[in-house]
Structure formats: structure tokens, C-alpha cells
CSV table of C-alpha atoms in Angstrom, one decimal:
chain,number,residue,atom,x,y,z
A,1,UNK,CA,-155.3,-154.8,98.0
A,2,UNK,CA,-152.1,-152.9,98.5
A,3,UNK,CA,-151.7,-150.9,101.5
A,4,UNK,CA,-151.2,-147.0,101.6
A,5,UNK,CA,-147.3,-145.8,101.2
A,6,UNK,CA,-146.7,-149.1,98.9
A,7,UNK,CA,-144.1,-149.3,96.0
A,8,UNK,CA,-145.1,-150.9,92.9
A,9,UNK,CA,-141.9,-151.4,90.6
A,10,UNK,CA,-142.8,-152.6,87.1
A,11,UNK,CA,-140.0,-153.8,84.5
A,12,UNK,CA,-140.2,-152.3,81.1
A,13,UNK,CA,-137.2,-152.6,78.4
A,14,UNK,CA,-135.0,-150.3,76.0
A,15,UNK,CA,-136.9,-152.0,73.4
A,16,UNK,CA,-140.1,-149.4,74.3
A,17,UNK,CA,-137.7,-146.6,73.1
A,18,UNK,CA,-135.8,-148.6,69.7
A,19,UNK,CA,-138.2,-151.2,68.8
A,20,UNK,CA,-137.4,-153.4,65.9
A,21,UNK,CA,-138.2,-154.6,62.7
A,22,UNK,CA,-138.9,-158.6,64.6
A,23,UNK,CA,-140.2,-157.1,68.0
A,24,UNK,CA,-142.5,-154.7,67.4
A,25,UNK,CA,-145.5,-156.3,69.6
A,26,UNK,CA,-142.7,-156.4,72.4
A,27,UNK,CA,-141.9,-152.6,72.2
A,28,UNK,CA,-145.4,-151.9,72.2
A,29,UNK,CA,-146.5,-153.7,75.3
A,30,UNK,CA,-143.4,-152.5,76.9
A,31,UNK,CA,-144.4,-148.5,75.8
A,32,UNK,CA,-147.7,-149.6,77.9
A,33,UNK,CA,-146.0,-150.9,80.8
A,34,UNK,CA,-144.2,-147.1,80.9
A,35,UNK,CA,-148.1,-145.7,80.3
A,36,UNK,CA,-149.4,-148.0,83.1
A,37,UNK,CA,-146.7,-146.5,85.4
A,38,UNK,CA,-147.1,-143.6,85.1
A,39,UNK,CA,-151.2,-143.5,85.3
A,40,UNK,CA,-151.1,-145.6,88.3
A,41,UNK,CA,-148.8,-143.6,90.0
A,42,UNK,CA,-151.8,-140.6,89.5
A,43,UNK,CA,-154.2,-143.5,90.1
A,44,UNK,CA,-152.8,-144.2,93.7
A,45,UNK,CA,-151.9,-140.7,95.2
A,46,UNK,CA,-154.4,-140.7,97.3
A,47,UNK,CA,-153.0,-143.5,98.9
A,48,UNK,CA,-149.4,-142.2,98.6
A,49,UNK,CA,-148.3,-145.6,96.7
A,50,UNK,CA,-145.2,-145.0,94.9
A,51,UNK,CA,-145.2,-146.4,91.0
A,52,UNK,CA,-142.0,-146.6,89.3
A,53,UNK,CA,-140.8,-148.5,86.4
A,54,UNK,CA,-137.2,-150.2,85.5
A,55,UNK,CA,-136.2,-150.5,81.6
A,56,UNK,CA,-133.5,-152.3,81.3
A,57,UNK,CA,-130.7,-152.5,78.8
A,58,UNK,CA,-128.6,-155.5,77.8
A,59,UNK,CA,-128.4,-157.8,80.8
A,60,UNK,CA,-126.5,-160.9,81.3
A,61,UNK,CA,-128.8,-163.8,81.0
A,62,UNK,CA,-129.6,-166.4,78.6
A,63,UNK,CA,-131.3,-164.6,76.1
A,64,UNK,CA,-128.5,-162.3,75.7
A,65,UNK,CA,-125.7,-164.8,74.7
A,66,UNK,CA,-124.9,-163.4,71.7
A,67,UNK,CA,-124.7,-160.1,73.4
A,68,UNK,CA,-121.6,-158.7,71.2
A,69,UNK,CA,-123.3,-159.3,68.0
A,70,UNK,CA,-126.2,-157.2,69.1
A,71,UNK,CA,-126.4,-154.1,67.3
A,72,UNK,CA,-126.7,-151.7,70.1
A,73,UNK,CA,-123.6,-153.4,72.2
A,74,UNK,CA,-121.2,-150.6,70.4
A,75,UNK,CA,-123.7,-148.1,72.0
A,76,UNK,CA,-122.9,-148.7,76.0
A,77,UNK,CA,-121.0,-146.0,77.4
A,78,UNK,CA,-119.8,-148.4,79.9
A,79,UNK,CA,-118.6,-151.2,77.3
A,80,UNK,CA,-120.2,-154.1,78.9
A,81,UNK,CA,-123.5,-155.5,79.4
A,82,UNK,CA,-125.2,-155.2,83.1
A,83,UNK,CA,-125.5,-158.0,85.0
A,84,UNK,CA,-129.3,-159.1,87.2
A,85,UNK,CA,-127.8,-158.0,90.3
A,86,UNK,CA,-128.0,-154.5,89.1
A,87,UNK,CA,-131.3,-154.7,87.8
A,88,UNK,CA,-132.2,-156.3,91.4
A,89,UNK,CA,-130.0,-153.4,93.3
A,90,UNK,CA,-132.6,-150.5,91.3
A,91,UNK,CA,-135.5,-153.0,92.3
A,92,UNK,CA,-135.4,-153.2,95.8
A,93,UNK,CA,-133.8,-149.5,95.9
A,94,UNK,CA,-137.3,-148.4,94.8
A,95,UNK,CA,-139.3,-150.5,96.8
A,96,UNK,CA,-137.0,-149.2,100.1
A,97,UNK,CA,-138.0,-145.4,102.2
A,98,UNK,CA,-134.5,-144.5,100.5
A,99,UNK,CA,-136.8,-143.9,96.9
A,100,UNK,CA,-139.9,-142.5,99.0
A,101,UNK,CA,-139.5,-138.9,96.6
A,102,UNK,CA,-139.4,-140.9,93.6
A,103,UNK,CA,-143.0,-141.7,91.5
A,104,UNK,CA,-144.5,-142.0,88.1
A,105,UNK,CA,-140.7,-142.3,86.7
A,106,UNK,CA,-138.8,-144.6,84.1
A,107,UNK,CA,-135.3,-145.7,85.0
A,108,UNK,CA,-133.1,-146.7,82.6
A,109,UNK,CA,-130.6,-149.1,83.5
A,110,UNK,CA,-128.7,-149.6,80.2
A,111,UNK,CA,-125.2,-148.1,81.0
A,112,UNK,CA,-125.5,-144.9,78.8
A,113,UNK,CA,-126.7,-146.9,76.0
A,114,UNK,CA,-128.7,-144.2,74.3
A,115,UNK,CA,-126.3,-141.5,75.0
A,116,UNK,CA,-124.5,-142.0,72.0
């Protein structure tokens, strides 16, 4: 069903790495999308299908508009939260020949927030 030298991009979420005393079922089917990524990526070498997966931070949308109040806003390097179009810029980045080196991985798109 998908055709040799694909890209699958799957969207996981920082909560896989903090979890939470409210969200644990959420952190644990996002730990599995990071799992799923990375098997299928070994899955599908054979027919060089790229699998990558996207885990972002705090991103501007409606369930994020109390953003300032949530305790890991102090934590962004980049003191703001990310809006979809980056989310969608790292989407169709992997997906595109310009990512055609890049399988099995885990990008974080959270503006440093677990540098600190």
C-alpha cells in the first residue's frame, strides 16, 4: 500500500518524554508512536520508506490557551510558544527528497524546551 522511497511522518508529543500526573495514558501512547517509528522505519528498509516522527512542544492552538500558566512555558529557550506553521514546515520537510538521509528519528520541535 505505500510505494518504495515513501515518507511516513508520524506526530508524537513532549508529553512522551514529561508525562503527567492527569495524562499518563497520553504519554504512553505517544512513547508508542516514537516505538512505532522507529520499528517501521526497520520494517520498511527494504523498500527504502523513510519513517520519521515529529514531537511537538507548546503550539499555538486552542488547547494551549492558557499557554503562560503551563508549567513548562518558563522552560523554552526561545520564550514563546511555536506556532502550526512550524510544525507544518518539519512535516512536509520530511516528507520532501531534502530529508531523504533522515529515518527512524524523533524531532523535537519544542524551542529548547528541555534544554533547561
Amino acid at each position: 500500500f505505500f510505494k518504495n522511497k515513501s515518507s511516513i511522518v508520524n506526530i508524537s508529543s513532549f508529553s512522551s518524554i514529561s508525562g503527567g500526573p492527569y495524562s499518563s495514558h497520553y504519554a504512553i501512547s505517544k512513547s508508542g508512536i516514537e516505538t512505532l517509528t522507529k520499528n517501521l522505519s526497520i520494517f520498511f528498509k527494504d523498500k527504502k520508506i523513510r519513517v520519521n516522527a515529529i514531537s511537538p512542544g507548546l503550539i499555538r492552538t486552542r488547547l494551549a490557551k492558557n499557554f503562560k500558566n503551563h508549567p513548562y512555558f518558563e522552560r523554552i529557550l526561545l520564550n514563546r510558544i511555536g506556532e502550526t506553521e512550524e510544525i507544518t514546515n518539519v512535516v512536509e520537510f520530511l516528507l520532501s527528497n531534502k530529508s531523504s538521509y533522515i529515518n527512524g528519528q524523533i524531532i523535537n520541535v519544542d524551542g529548547g524546551m528541555f534544554l533547561k
